[in-house]
Short mmCIF file of C-alpha atoms in Angstrom, two decimals:
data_model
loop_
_atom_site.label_atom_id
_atom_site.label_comp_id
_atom_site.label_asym_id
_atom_site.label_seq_id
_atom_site.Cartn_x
_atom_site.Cartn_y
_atom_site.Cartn_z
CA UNK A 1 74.48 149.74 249.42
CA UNK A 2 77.25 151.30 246.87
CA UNK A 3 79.85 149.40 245.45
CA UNK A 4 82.74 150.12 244.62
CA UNK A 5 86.29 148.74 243.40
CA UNK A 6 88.45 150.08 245.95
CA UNK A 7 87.90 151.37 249.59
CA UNK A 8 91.00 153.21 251.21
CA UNK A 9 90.52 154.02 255.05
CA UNK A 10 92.68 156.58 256.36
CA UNK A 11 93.22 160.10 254.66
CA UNK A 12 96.94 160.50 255.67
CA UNK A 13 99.91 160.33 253.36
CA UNK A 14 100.15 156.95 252.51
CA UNK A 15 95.97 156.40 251.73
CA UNK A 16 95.82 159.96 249.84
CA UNK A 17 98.98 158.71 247.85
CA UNK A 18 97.31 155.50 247.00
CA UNK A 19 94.15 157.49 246.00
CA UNK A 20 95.40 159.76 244.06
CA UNK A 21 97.78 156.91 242.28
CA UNK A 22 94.51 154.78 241.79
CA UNK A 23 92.34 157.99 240.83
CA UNK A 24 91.43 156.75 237.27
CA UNK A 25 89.78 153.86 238.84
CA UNK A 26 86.28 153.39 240.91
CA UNK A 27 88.30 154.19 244.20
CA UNK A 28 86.60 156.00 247.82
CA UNK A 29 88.45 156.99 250.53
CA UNK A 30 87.06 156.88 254.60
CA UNK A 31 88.48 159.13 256.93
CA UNK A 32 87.67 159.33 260.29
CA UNK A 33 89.21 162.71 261.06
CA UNK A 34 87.49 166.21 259.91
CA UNK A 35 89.88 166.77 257.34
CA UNK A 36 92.81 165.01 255.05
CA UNK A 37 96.04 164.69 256.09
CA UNK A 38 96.68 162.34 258.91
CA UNK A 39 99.35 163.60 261.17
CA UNK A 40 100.70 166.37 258.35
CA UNK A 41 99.16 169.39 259.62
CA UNK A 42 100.26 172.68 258.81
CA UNK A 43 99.30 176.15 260.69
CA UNK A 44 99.68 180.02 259.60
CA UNK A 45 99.32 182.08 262.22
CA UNK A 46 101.12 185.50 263.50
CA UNK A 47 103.67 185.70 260.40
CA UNK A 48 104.63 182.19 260.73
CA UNK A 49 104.11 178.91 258.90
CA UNK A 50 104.78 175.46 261.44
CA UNK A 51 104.15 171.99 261.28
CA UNK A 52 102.39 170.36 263.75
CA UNK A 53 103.42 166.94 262.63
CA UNK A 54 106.40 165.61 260.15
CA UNK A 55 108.37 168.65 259.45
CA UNK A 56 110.74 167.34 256.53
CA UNK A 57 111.26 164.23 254.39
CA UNK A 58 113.92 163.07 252.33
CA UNK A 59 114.17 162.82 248.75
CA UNK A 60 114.91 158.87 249.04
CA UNK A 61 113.42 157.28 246.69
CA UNK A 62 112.23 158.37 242.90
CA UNK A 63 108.38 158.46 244.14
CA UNK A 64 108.72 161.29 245.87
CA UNK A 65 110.27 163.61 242.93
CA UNK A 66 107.39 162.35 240.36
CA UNK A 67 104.76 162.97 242.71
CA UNK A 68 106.06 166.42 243.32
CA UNK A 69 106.19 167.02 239.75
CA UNK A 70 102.89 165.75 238.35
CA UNK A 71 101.13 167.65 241.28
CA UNK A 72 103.36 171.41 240.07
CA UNK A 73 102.16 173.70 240.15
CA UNK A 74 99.64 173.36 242.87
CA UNK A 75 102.31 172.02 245.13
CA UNK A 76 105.42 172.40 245.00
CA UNK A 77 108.90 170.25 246.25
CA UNK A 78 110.79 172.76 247.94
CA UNK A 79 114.62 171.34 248.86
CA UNK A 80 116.02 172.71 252.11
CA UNK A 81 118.86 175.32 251.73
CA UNK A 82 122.77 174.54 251.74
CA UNK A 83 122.27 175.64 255.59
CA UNK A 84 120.44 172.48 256.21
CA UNK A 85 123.43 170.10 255.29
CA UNK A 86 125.04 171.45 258.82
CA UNK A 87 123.55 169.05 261.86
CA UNK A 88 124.03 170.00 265.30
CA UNK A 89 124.69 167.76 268.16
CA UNK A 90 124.39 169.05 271.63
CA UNK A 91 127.68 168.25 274.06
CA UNK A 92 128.78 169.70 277.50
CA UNK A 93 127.68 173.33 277.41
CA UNK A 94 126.49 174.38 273.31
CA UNK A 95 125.60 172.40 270.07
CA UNK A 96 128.53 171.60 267.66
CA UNK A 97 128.87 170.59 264.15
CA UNK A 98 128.49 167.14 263.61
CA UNK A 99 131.50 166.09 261.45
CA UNK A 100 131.04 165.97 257.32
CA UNK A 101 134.60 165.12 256.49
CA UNK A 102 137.18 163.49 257.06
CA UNK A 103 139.28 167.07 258.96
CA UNK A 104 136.29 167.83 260.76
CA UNK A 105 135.98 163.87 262.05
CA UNK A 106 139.89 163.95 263.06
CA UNK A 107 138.92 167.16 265.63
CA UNK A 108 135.48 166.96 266.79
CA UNK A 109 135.21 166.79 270.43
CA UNK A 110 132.33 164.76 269.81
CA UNK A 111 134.29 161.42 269.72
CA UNK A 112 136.92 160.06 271.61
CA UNK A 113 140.71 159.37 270.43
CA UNK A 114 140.13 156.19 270.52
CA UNK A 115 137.19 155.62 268.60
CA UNK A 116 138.22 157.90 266.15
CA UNK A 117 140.75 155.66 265.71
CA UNK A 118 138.02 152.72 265.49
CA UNK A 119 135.89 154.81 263.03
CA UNK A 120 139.35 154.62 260.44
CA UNK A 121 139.20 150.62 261.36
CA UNK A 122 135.88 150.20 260.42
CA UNK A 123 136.34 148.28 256.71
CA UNK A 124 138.31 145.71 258.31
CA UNK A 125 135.96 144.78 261.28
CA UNK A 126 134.10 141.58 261.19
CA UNK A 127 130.75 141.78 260.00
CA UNK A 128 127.93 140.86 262.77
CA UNK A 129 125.61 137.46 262.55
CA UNK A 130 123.12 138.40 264.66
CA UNK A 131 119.95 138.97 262.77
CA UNK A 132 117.98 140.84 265.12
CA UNK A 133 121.27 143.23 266.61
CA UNK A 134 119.65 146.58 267.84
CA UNK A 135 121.02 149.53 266.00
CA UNK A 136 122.99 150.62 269.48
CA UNK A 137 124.77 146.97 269.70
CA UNK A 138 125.82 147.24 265.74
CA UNK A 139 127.46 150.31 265.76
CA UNK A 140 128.96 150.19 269.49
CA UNK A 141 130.65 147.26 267.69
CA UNK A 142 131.86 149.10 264.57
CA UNK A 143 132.33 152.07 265.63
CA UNK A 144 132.60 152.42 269.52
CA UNK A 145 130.57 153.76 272.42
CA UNK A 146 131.21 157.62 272.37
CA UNK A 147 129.94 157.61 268.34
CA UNK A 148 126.61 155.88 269.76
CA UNK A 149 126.39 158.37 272.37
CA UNK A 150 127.09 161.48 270.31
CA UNK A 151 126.03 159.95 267.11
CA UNK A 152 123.72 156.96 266.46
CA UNK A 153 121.68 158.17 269.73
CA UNK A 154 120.87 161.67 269.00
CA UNK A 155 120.02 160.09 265.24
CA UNK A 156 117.22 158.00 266.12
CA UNK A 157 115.71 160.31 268.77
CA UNK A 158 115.78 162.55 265.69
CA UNK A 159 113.89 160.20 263.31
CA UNK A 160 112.24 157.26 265.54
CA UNK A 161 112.38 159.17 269.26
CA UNK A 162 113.43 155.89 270.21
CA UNK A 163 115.91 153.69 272.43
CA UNK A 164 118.86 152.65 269.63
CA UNK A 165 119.18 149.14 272.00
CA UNK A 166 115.50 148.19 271.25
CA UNK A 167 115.25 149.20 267.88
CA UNK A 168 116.44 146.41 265.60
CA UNK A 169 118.94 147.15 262.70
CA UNK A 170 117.14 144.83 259.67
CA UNK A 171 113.67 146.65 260.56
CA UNK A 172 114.70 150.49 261.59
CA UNK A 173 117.32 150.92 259.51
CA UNK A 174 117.37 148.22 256.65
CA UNK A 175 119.77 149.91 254.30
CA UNK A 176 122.53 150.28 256.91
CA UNK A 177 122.13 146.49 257.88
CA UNK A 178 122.46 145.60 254.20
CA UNK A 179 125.77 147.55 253.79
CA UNK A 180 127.42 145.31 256.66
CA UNK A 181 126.00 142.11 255.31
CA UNK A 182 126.09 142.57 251.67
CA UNK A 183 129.75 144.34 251.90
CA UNK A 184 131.04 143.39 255.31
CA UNK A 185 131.37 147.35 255.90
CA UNK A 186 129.21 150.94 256.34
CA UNK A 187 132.29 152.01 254.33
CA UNK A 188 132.99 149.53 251.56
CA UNK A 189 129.52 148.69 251.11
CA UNK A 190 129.14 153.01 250.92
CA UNK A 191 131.82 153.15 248.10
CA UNK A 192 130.37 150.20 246.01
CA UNK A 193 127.11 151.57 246.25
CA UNK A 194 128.09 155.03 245.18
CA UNK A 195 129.93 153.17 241.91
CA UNK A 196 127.01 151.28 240.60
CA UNK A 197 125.38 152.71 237.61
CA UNK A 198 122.29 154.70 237.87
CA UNK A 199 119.28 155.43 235.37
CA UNK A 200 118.27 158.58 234.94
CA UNK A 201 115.09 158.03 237.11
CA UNK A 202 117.40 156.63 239.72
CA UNK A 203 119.35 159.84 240.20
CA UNK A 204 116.45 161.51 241.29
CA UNK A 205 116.67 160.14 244.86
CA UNK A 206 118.96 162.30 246.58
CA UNK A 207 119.50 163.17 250.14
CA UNK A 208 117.91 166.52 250.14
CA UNK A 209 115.85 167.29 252.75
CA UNK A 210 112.41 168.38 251.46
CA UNK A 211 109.05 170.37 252.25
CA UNK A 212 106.50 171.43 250.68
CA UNK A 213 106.84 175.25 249.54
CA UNK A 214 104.09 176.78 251.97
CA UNK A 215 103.80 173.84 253.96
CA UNK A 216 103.32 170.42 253.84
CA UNK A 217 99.32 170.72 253.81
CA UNK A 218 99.90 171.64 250.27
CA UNK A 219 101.22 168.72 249.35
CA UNK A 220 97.59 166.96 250.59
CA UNK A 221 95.84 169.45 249.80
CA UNK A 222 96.81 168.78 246.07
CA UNK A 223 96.48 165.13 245.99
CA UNK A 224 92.76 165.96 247.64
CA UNK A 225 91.89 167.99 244.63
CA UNK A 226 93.34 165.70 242.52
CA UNK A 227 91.79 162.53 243.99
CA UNK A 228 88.39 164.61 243.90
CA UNK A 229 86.50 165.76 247.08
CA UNK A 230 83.22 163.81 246.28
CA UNK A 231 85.12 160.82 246.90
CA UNK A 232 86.87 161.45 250.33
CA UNK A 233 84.48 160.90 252.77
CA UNK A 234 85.69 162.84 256.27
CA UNK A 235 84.45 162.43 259.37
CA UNK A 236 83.85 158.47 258.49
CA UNK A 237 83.20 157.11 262.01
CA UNK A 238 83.32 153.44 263.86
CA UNK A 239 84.84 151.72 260.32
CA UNK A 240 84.64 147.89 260.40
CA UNK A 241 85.84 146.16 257.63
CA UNK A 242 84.18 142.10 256.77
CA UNK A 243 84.90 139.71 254.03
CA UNK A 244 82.00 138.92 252.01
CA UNK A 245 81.18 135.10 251.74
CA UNK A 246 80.86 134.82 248.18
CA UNK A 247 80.40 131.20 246.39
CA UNK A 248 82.32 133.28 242.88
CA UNK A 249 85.35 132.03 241.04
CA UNK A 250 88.23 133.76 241.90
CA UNK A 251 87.77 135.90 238.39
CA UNK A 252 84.74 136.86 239.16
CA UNK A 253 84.13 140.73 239.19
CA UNK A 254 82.05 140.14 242.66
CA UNK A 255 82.92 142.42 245.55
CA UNK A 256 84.83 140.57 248.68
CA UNK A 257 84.37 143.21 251.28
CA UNK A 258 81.86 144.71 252.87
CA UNK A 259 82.66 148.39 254.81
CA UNK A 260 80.30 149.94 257.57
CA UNK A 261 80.48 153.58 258.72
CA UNK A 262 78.69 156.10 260.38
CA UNK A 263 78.41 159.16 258.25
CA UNK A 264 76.41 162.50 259.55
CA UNK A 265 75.01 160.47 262.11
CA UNK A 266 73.50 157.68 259.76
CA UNK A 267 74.83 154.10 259.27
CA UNK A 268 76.29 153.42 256.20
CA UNK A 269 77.36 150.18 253.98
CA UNK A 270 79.84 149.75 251.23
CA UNK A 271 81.25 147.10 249.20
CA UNK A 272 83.86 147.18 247.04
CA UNK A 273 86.88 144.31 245.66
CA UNK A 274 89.64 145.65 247.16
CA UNK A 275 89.94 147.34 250.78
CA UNK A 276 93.08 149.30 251.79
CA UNK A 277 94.17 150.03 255.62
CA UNK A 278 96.44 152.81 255.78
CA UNK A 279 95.99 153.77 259.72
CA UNK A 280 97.60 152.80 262.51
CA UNK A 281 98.24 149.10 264.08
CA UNK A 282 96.14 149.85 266.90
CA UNK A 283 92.88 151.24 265.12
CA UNK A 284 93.55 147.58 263.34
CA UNK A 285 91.16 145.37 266.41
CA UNK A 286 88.08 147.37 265.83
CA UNK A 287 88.76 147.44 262.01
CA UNK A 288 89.07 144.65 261.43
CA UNK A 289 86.97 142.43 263.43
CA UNK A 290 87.28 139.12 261.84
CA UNK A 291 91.04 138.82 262.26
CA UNK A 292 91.75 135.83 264.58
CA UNK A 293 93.09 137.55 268.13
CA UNK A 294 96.64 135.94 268.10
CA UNK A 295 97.48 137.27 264.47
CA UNK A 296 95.80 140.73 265.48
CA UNK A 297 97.96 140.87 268.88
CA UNK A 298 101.30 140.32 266.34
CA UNK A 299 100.31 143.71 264.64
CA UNK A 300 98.82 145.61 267.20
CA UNK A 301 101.08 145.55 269.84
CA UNK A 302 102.97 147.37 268.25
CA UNK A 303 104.69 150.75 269.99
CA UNK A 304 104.62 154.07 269.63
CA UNK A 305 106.91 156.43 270.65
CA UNK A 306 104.43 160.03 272.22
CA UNK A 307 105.99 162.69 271.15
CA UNK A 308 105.04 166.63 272.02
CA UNK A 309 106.42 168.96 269.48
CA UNK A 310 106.45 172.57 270.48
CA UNK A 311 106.52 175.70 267.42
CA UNK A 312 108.41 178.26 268.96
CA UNK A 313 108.94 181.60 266.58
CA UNK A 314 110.58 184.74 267.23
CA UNK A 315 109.71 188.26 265.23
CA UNK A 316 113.33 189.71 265.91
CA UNK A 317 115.80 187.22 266.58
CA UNK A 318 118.64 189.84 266.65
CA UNK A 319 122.31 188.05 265.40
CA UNK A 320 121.29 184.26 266.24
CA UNK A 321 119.94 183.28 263.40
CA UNK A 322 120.70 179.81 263.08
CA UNK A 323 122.34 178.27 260.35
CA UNK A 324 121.55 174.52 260.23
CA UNK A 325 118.79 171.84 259.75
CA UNK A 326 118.98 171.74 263.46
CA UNK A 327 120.37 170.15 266.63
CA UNK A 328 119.46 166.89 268.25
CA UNK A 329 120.51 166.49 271.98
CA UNK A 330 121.88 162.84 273.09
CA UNK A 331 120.21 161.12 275.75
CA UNK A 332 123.82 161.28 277.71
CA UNK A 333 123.48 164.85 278.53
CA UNK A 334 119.89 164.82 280.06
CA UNK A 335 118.32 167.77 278.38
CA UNK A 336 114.80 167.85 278.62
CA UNK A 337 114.61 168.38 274.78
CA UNK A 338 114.71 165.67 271.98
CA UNK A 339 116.08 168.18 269.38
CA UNK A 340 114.92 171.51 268.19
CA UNK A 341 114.77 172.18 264.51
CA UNK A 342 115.02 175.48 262.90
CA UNK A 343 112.72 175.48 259.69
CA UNK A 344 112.74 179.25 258.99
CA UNK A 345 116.69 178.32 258.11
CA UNK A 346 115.74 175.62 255.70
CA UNK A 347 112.79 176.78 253.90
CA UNK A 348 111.49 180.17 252.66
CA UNK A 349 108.84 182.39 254.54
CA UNK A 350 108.34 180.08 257.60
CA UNK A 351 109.22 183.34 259.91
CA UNK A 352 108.92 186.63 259.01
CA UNK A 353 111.79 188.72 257.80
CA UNK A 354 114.40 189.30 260.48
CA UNK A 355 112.47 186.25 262.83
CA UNK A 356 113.30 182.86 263.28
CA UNK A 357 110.91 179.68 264.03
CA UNK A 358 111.85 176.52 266.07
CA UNK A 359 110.26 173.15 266.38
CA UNK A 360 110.86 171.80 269.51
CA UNK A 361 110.51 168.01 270.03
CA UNK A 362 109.85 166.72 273.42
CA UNK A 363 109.32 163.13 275.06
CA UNK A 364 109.75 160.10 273.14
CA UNK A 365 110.41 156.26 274.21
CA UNK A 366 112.84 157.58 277.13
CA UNK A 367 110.92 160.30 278.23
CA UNK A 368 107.32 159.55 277.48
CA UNK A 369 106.19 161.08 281.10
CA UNK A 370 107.35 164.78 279.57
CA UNK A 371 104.19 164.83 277.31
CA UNK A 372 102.32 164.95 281.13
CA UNK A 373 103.71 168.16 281.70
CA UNK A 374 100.87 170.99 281.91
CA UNK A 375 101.15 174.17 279.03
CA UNK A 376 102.50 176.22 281.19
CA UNK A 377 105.47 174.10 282.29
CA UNK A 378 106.29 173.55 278.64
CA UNK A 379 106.23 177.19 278.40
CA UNK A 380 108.65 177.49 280.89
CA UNK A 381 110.94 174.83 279.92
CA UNK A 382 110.93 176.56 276.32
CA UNK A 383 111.68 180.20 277.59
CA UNK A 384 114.56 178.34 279.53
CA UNK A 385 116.27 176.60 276.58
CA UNK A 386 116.09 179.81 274.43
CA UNK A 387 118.55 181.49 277.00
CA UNK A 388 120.63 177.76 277.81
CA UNK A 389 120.58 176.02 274.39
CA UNK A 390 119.88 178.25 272.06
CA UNK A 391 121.67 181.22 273.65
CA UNK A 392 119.29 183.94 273.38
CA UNK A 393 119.84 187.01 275.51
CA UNK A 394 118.24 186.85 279.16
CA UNK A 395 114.67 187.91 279.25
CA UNK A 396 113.88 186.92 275.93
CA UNK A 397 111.03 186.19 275.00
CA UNK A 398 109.47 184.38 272.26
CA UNK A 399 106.48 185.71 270.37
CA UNK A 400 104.46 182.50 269.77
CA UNK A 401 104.17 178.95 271.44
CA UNK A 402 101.84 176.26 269.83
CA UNK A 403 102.22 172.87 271.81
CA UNK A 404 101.33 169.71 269.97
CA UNK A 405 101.25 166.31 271.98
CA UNK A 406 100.93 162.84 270.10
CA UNK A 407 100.37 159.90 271.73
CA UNK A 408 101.50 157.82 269.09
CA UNK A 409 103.12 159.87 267.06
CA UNK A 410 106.17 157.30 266.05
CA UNK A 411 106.25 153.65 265.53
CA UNK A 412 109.04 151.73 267.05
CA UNK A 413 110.57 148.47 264.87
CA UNK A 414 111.91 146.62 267.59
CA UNK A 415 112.05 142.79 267.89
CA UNK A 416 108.18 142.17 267.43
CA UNK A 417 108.72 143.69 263.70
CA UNK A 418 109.30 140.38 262.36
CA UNK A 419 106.34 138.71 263.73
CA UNK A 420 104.14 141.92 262.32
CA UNK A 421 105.67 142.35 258.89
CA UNK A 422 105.11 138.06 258.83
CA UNK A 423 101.66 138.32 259.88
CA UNK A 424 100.59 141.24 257.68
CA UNK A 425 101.46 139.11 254.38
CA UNK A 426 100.11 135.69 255.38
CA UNK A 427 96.73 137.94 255.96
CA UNK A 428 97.25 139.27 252.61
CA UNK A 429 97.30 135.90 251.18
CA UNK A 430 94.64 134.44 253.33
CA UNK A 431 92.27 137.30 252.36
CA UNK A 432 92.61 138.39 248.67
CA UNK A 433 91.61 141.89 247.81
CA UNK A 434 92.86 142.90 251.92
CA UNK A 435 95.81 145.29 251.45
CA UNK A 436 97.31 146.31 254.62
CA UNK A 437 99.77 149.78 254.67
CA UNK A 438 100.64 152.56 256.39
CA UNK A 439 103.29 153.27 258.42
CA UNK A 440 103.32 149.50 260.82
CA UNK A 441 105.26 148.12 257.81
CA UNK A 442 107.90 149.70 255.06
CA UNK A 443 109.41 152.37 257.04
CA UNK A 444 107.96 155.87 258.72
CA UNK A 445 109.79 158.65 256.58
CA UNK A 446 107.57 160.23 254.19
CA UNK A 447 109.31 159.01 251.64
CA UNK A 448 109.22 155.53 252.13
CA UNK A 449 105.28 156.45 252.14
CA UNK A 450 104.85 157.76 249.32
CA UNK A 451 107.00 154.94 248.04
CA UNK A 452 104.74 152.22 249.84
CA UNK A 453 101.47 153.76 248.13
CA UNK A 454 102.97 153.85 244.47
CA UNK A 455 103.97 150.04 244.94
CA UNK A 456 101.21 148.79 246.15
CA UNK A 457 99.84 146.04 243.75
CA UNK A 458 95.96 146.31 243.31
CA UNK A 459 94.31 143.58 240.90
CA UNK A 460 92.52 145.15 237.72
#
């Protein structure tokens, strides 16, 4: 039996960020997949680079710039073009620009007269004192129904796929809730934040969209090398994690935990003084056996939103090439499309010259019975969208179709999020040396991740 100090399971972003932040120290990582990466997966095929899961991040939080640099030149952060500041939304008959100013706000169809006129109100409204207000209630209350509808709604089926009256404020989108409480306005609290003074590390969260150049895979990829390949362990099968009754002082250098695995077929046993969890809340029962069943229940009933994303790419796509990050479609006009973003605008060589490729995204919390639909039918629906949405010619054609269905492909922060994010750190405390991460706590972007991983505190 090996020993070790620290056992990660879970190759994807956040357990190959922690790796590769704890590399200088006795650390292993489990994963039961064939290969690093978690749900980043990128393909090459036919002239065209695609994502089969995340497609972007955001440059949120300082993390993600200083792990892009120390990883250069193997990877590199590539920051979507000027094109990808444009968002579509999807109303009536064609996708319009969603407004960036205040002329473009005053004459958008998007939003009616008189919430327009409610937007302009919104530094004088009352601020809520409802703790756990869903994100659809808050701003229906600031800033009126048709800004929801054509606004907030298209949003979070953009990020979360989600329903914005399940998903609570506080837990889906903590830094909006904190502008209303902390300021008593999205506005005020806006202006105040954008006057405080920054360091220079500070400044380099931005809202740029990001990628990897080539694909996200080589942003794994690197942190794989980096971590070293003789200590990711792939294809790590039937992980249970156990505390090790030990009779040591609480300095002692004894291991706490003892991991068992099958590996090429063989049982295996490790031990180690700190164990990480970086998958999903419900791998979490089988993983971790010991946990009593009511404080397991508060973390793994957690939902998921499925989600089937479809990369769609065109070799000639004649005058429509799109500029924009993309367009998300409200849940109002009962497309049978999420959004569809168009990568080969953002970032370079996703398409080749003269093409254009699309990322489809289909299903989520409203619509999870879309992800039933047979290959062919998504085919279809596709081929019918490039002609109604997208406004292709009739009888064209595109080149390439990859379908990619995820049953849980998003986790949803909706009331139960307090009881799990409660649960996870009396566990914590109750079992030193048990860190618990991923994505069931501290946000789904990549960048809040990556964040999550660089902050984790690991004793020496």
């Amino acid at each position: 039996m090996k020993n070790h100090n620290i056992v990660i399971v879970g190759a994807g972003l956040t357990g190959l960020t922690a790796a590769y932040r704890l590399k200088e120290r006795d650390v292993v990582v489990l994963e039961q997949q064939p290969r690093i990466g978690g749900q980043i997966e990128t393909h090459r095929a036919d002239g065209f680079v695609f994502e089969s899961g995340p497609n972007t991040g955001v440059v949120s939080y300082p993390e993600v710039a200083e792990l892009f640099a120390e990883l250069a030149p193997k990877c590199e952060l590539e920051v979507a073009r000027a094109a990808a500041e444009c968002r579509l939304i999807w109303k009536g008959n064609r996708f319009r620009a969603l407004p960036s100013g205040l002329a473009s706000a005053v004459f958008t169809p998007l939003f009616t007269l008189p919430d327009k006129f409610r937007i302009l109100g919104e530094p004088w409204r009352a601020k809520g004192t409802d703790p756990n207000e869903s994100v659809g209630a808050l701003a229906r209350r600031r800033l009126g129904r048709s800004f929801v509808d054509y606004a907030v709604d298209p949003f979070l089926s953009g990020v979360y796929a989600g329903n914005p009256d399940t998903l609570i404020t506080r837990y889906a989108l903590p830094k909006l809730y904190n502008l209303e409480q902390n300021y008593g306005s999205f506005v005020r609290g806006a202006m105040a934040k954008a006057k405080e003074p920054k360091s220079e590390r500070d400044r380099l969260a931005t809202k740029k969209v990001f990628s990897a150049r080539g694909g996200l895979d080589r942003l794994t990829e690197a942190m794989g090398d980096a971590i070293g390949r003789n200590r990711i362990f792939t294809g790590a099968a039937n992980v249970r994690i156990e505390p090790l009754a030990t009779t040591q002082p609480a300095t002692s250098d004894a291991p706490r935990w003892k991991i068992t695995y099958i590996y090429n077929g063989e049982e295996q046993q490790l031990t180690c003084r700190t164990v990480i969890t970086t998958t999903g809340a419900y791998t979490l029962p089988s993983l971790l056996p010991f946990v009593p069943a009511e404080q397991m229940t508060n973390i793994s009933n957690l939902r998921y939103a499925p989600v089937m994303q479809v990369s769609v790419g065109l070799r000639n796509a004649g005058n429509r090439l799109y500029s924009a990050f993309g367009g998300l479609v409200p849940s109002c006009e009962q497309k049978p499309v999420l959004g569809i973003l168009f990568p080969s605008a953002c970032f370079t060589e996703r398409a080749p010259e003269g093409g254009a490729l699309f990322s489809y995204f289909i299903g989520g919390i409203k619509h999870a019975e879309l992800l039933r639909k047979s290959d062919d039918e998504i085919k279809a629906l596709v081929t019918d969208t490039l002609h109604t949405m997208l406004k292709y010619p009739a009888g064209t054609k595109a080149d390439t179709i990859h379908i990619f269905r995820h049953e849980h492909a998003i986790p949803q922060y909706e009331l139960s999020s307090g009881k799990r994010f409660d649960t996870v750190e009396t566990l914590q405390q109750q079992y030193p040396g048990l860190i618990l991460a991923g994505n069931l706590h501290g946000g789904i972007g990549m960048a809040d991740r990556i964040r999550q991983a660089c902050q984790l505190k690991v004793e020496d």
